[in-house]
N, CA, C and O atoms as a DFTB+ gen file, in Angstrom:
320 C
 N C O
     1  1      71.185     -95.762     -33.840
     2  2      70.467     -94.690     -33.189
     3  2      69.957     -95.163     -31.833
     4  3      69.733     -96.355     -31.623
     5  1      69.780     -94.229     -30.929
     6  2      69.325     -94.564     -29.598
     7  2      67.828     -94.403     -29.432
     8  3      67.114     -94.054     -30.372
     9  1      67.374     -94.659     -28.239
    10  2      65.950     -94.592     -27.918
    11  2      65.398     -93.198     -28.162
    12  3      64.306     -93.054     -28.712
    13  1      66.138     -92.164     -27.759
    14  2      65.659     -90.789     -27.944
    15  2      65.349     -90.487     -29.408
    16  3      64.322     -89.885     -29.724
    17  1      66.250     -90.912     -30.299
    18  2      66.049     -90.644     -31.726
    19  2      64.843     -91.401     -32.271
    20  3      64.072     -90.866     -33.069
    21  1      64.684     -92.651     -31.833
    22  2      63.553     -93.453     -32.313
    23  2      62.227     -92.898     -31.812
    24  3      61.253     -92.856     -32.563
    25  1      62.175     -92.472     -30.556
    26  2      60.943     -91.882     -30.028
    27  2      60.623     -90.592     -30.783
    28  3      59.458     -90.322     -31.076
    29  1      61.635     -89.800     -31.096
    30  2      61.420     -88.561     -31.853
    31  2      60.834     -88.860     -33.235
    32  3      59.951     -88.139     -33.698
    33  1      61.314     -89.912     -33.897
    34  2      60.759     -90.294     -35.206
    35  2      59.268     -90.618     -35.090
    36  3      58.474     -90.189     -35.928
    37  1      58.887     -91.370     -34.060
    38  2      57.485     -91.717     -33.865
    39  2      56.678     -90.466     -33.542
    40  3      55.566     -90.298     -34.043
    41  1      57.230     -89.591     -32.711
    42  2      56.516     -88.392     -32.281
    43  2      56.292     -87.424     -33.442
    44  3      55.274     -86.732     -33.486
    45  1      57.225     -87.372     -34.371
    46  2      57.151     -86.431     -35.489
    47  2      56.596     -87.083     -36.756
    48  3      56.688     -86.506     -37.839
    49  1      56.026     -88.270     -36.630
    50  2      55.551     -89.011     -37.796
    51  2      54.319     -88.395     -38.442
    52  3      53.700     -87.473     -37.909
    53  1      53.984     -88.936     -39.610
    54  2      52.813     -88.501     -40.354
    55  2      51.901     -89.706     -40.524
    56  3      52.360     -90.739     -41.011
    57  1      50.649     -89.623     -40.151
    58  2      49.992     -88.476     -39.541
    59  2      50.461     -88.298     -38.089
    60  3      51.001     -89.228     -37.491
    61  1      50.259     -87.137     -37.544
    62  2      50.693     -86.820     -36.192
    63  2      49.656     -87.361     -35.207
    64  3      48.866     -86.607     -34.638
    65  1      49.676     -88.686     -35.016
    66  2      48.663     -89.348     -34.200
    67  2      49.115     -89.562     -32.754
    68  3      48.308     -89.913     -31.893
    69  1      50.402     -89.349     -32.494
    70  2      50.943     -89.601     -31.160
    71  2      51.702     -88.390     -30.638
    72  3      52.303     -87.637     -31.405
    73  1      51.666     -88.217     -29.340
    74  2      52.545     -87.266     -28.665
    75  2      53.324     -88.084     -27.654
    76  3      52.750     -88.623     -26.708
    77  1      54.629     -88.176     -27.850
    78  2      55.459     -89.034     -27.021
    79  2      56.511     -88.242     -26.270
    80  3      57.007     -87.224     -26.753
    81  1      56.843     -88.722     -25.088
    82  2      57.965     -88.193     -24.334
    83  2      58.527     -89.323     -23.493
    84  3      57.805     -90.243     -23.108
    85  1      59.816     -89.250     -23.211
    86  2      60.466     -90.240     -22.367
    87  2      60.493     -89.692     -20.950
    88  3      60.952     -88.576     -20.707
    89  1      59.989     -90.503     -20.013
    90  2      59.956     -90.120     -18.604
    91  2      60.531     -91.273     -17.797
    92  3      60.087     -92.413     -17.929
    93  1      61.511     -90.979     -16.966
    94  2      62.047     -92.020     -16.099
    95  2      61.182     -92.102     -14.852
    96  3      61.032     -91.128     -14.114
    97  1      60.620     -93.276     -14.632
    98  2      59.730     -93.522     -13.504
    99  2      60.524     -94.134     -12.353
   100  3      61.623     -94.648     -12.561
   101  1      59.972     -94.080     -11.142
   102  2      60.618     -94.782     -10.033
   103  2      60.686     -96.288     -10.326
   104  3      59.876     -96.812     -11.092
   105  1      61.644     -96.969      -9.722
   106  2      61.802     -98.411      -9.922
   107  2      60.508     -99.125      -9.543
   108  3      59.932     -98.878      -8.483
   109  1      60.065    -100.013     -10.427
   110  2      58.830    -100.770     -10.225
   111  2      59.120    -102.237     -10.555
   112  3      58.961    -102.645     -11.705
   113  1      59.544    -103.039      -9.569
   114  2      59.892    -104.436      -9.844
   115  2      58.765    -105.237     -10.493
   116  3      59.032    -106.185     -11.232
   117  1      57.529    -104.877     -10.234
   118  2      56.387    -105.595     -10.818
   119  2      56.075    -105.122     -12.229
   120  3      55.364    -105.808     -12.965
   121  1      56.590    -103.967     -12.618
   122  2      56.322    -103.367     -13.932
   123  2      54.814    -103.248     -14.154
   124  3      54.277    -103.713     -15.159
   125  1      54.150    -102.615     -13.192
   126  2      52.695    -102.450     -13.220
   127  2      52.278    -101.425     -14.273
   128  3      52.991    -100.446     -14.496
   129  1      51.131    -101.638     -14.923
   130  2      50.640    -100.663     -15.903
   131  2      50.386     -99.295     -15.261
   132  3      49.971     -99.208     -14.106
   133  1      50.639     -98.239     -16.022
   134  2      50.356     -96.867     -15.601
   135  2      49.377     -96.264     -16.598
   136  3      49.627     -96.320     -17.802
   137  1      48.279     -95.693     -16.141
   138  2      47.262     -95.150     -17.054
   139  2      47.855     -94.166     -18.059
   140  3      48.567     -93.231     -17.692
   141  1      47.546     -94.397     -19.334
   142  2      47.967     -93.489     -20.391
   143  2      49.423     -93.599     -20.789
   144  3      49.930     -92.739     -21.509
   145  1      50.115     -94.650     -20.332
   146  2      51.548     -94.758     -20.607
   147  2      51.914     -96.107     -21.182
   148  3      51.236     -97.110     -20.956
   149  1      53.014     -96.108     -21.940
   150  2      53.698     -97.322     -22.365
   151  2      54.906     -97.437     -21.455
   152  3      55.793     -96.583     -21.478
   153  1      54.942     -98.487     -20.659
   154  2      56.055     -98.687     -19.737
   155  2      56.934     -99.804     -20.280
   156  3      56.433    -100.856     -20.675
   157  1      58.240     -99.579     -20.302
   158  2      59.198    -100.572     -20.762
   159  2      60.085    -100.930     -19.579
   160  3      60.712    -100.059     -18.976
   161  1      60.135    -102.224     -19.250
   162  2      60.906    -102.693     -18.099
   163  2      61.820    -103.833     -18.526
   164  3      61.513    -104.585     -19.452
   165  1      62.935    -103.945     -17.843
   166  2      63.775    -105.114     -18.020
   167  2      64.206    -105.601     -16.654
   168  3      64.380    -104.818     -15.721
   169  1      64.374    -106.896     -16.553
   170  2      64.794    -107.499     -15.303
   171  2      64.958    -108.986     -15.490
   172  3      64.581    -109.536     -16.525
   173  1      65.521    -109.639     -14.489
   174  2      65.675    -111.088     -14.526
   175  2      64.387    -111.697     -13.984
   176  3      64.199    -111.808     -12.773
   177  1      63.505    -112.089     -14.897
   178  2      62.232    -112.688     -14.527
   179  2      62.341    -114.209     -14.418
   180  3      61.351    -114.889     -14.146
   181  1      63.541    -114.736     -14.630
   182  2      63.774    -116.166     -14.501
   183  2      63.461    -116.943     -15.769
   184  3      63.197    -116.369     -16.826
   185  1      63.498    -118.261     -15.637
   186  2      63.302    -119.163     -16.775
   187  2      61.804    -119.321     -17.051
   188  3      61.195    -120.334     -16.706
   189  1      61.233    -118.302     -17.675
   190  2      59.794    -118.227     -17.912
   191  2      59.363    -118.811     -19.256
   192  3      58.193    -119.138     -19.455
   193  1      60.321    -118.939     -20.176
   194  2      59.993    -119.363     -21.535
   195  2      59.791    -118.184     -22.471
   196  3      59.645    -118.375     -23.678
   197  1      59.779    -116.949     -21.928
   198  2      59.656    -115.763     -22.788
   199  2      60.858    -114.846     -22.593
   200  3      61.346    -114.650     -21.480
   201  1      61.316    -114.294     -23.712
   202  2      62.423    -113.331     -23.690
   203  2      61.899    -111.908     -23.553
   204  3      62.550    -111.045     -22.965
   205  1      60.742    -111.684     -24.092
   206  2      60.084    -110.399     -24.005
   207  2      58.597    -110.592     -24.219
   208  3      58.173    -111.515     -24.914
   209  1      57.806    -109.716     -23.617
   210  2      56.372    -109.787     -23.841
   211  2      55.775    -108.394     -23.716
   212  3      56.383    -107.484     -23.152
   213  1      54.580    -108.252     -24.253
   214  2      53.869    -106.977     -24.195
   215  2      52.447    -107.239     -23.732
   216  3      51.773    -108.144     -24.225
   217  1      52.004    -106.438     -22.780
   218  2      50.649    -106.546     -22.244
   219  2      49.939    -105.222     -22.527
   220  3      50.396    -104.166     -22.089
   221  1      48.836    -105.276     -23.251
   222  2      48.046    -104.086     -23.553
   223  2      46.730    -104.138     -22.783
   224  3      46.104    -105.193     -22.679
   225  1      46.323    -103.010     -22.252
   226  2      45.027    -102.898     -21.584
   227  2      44.130    -102.073     -22.504
   228  3      44.462    -100.948     -22.878
   229  1      42.984    -102.659     -22.861
   230  2      42.045    -102.000     -23.779
   231  2      40.816    -101.518     -23.018
   232  3      40.355    -102.161     -22.075
   233  1      40.303    -100.383     -23.447
   234  2      39.034     -99.871     -22.938
   235  2      38.265     -99.324     -24.140
   236  3      38.743     -98.431     -24.840
   237  1      37.093     -99.859     -24.368
   238  2      36.275     -99.467     -25.518
   239  2      37.049     -99.579     -26.833
   240  3      36.915     -98.735     -27.719
   241  1      37.860    -100.634     -26.945
   242  2      38.599    -100.894     -28.172
   243  2      39.841    -100.045     -28.363
   244  3      40.453    -100.092     -29.430
   245  1      40.231     -99.270     -27.359
   246  2      41.427     -98.422     -27.459
   247  2      42.433     -98.826     -26.394
   248  3      42.065     -99.160     -25.268
   249  1      43.715     -98.792     -26.769
   250  2      44.776     -99.099     -25.813
   251  2      44.883     -97.938     -24.831
   252  3      45.095     -96.796     -25.237
   253  1      44.735     -98.231     -23.534
   254  2      44.833     -97.189     -22.514
   255  2      46.158     -97.241     -21.766
   256  3      46.581     -96.243     -21.183
   257  1      46.819     -98.401     -21.777
   258  2      48.196     -98.498     -21.304
   259  2      48.807     -99.786     -21.811
   260  3      48.104    -100.703     -22.237
   261  1      50.134     -99.839     -21.757
   262  2      50.861    -100.968     -22.300
   263  2      52.135    -101.168     -21.489
   264  3      52.783    -100.205     -21.079
   265  1      52.483    -102.420     -21.267
   266  2      53.707    -102.761     -20.559
   267  2      54.517    -103.710     -21.438
   268  3      54.007    -104.737     -21.886
   269  1      55.773    -103.366     -21.681
   270  2      56.704    -104.236     -22.400
   271  2      57.774    -104.684     -21.410
   272  3      58.435    -103.860     -20.778
   273  1      57.935    -106.006     -21.285
   274  2      58.928    -106.562     -20.365
   275  2      59.988    -107.321     -21.160
   276  3      59.661    -108.125     -22.033
   277  1      61.261    -107.060     -20.851
   278  2      62.384    -107.773     -21.440
   279  2      63.013    -108.631     -20.344
   280  3      63.348    -108.128     -19.272
   281  1      63.172    -109.925     -20.616
   282  2      63.668    -110.858     -19.608
   283  2      65.185    -111.006     -19.722
   284  3      65.686    -111.667     -20.631
   285  1      65.905    -110.386     -18.794
   286  2      67.369    -110.410     -18.781
   287  2      67.925    -111.805     -18.486
   288  3      69.106    -112.048     -18.736
   289  1      67.125    -112.713     -17.970
   290  2      67.580    -114.071     -17.669
   291  2      68.213    -114.693     -18.910
   292  3      69.288    -115.287     -18.831
   293  1      67.547    -114.557     -20.054
   294  2      68.032    -115.205     -21.283
   295  2      69.249    -114.500     -21.846
   296  3      70.090    -115.145     -22.473
   297  1      69.371    -113.203     -21.643
   298  2      70.582    -112.479     -22.059
   299  2      71.771    -112.994     -21.257
   300  3      72.848    -113.219     -21.810
   301  1      71.579    -113.177     -19.970
   302  2      72.659    -113.692     -19.114
   303  2      73.052    -115.103     -19.540
   304  3      74.234    -115.448     -19.511
   305  1      72.080    -115.923     -19.934
   306  2      72.373    -117.292     -20.369
   307  2      73.189    -117.304     -21.657
   308  3      74.039    -118.172     -21.851
   309  1      72.928    -116.338     -22.536
   310  2      73.646    -116.255     -23.816
   311  2      75.110    -115.887     -23.603
   312  3      75.965    -116.239     -24.417
   313  1      75.399    -115.187     -22.526
   314  2      76.770    -114.748     -22.249
   315  2      77.622    -115.840     -21.625
   316  3      78.844    -115.699     -21.560
   317  1      77.009    -116.925     -21.165
   318  2      77.771    -118.007     -20.498
   319  2      78.500    -118.878     -21.484
   320  3      79.180    -119.824     -21.088
C-alpha cells in the first residue's frame, strides 16, 4: 500500500483523534518545522551516523509540530 492509503487508515481510525491530509509543500532543504504539521523530508544529509530521525516540538506537553528526516546518503551507499 502507498502513503495515501496509510494516511487514510490513520485518519479514519478509532478513536477519531486525528484529521490528516497530504499537502505537498515547497522544497525546503533545511526541512524546517511548520506549525501544526508533520513534515517528512528526504535528502542526502551526508555521513551523519543516522539513517532517519524525528524531531518533535512540544508546547504544554502536546506535540505542535514534527519533522521526520530520511537520509538518502545511506541508501546510496547500499546500492554501491
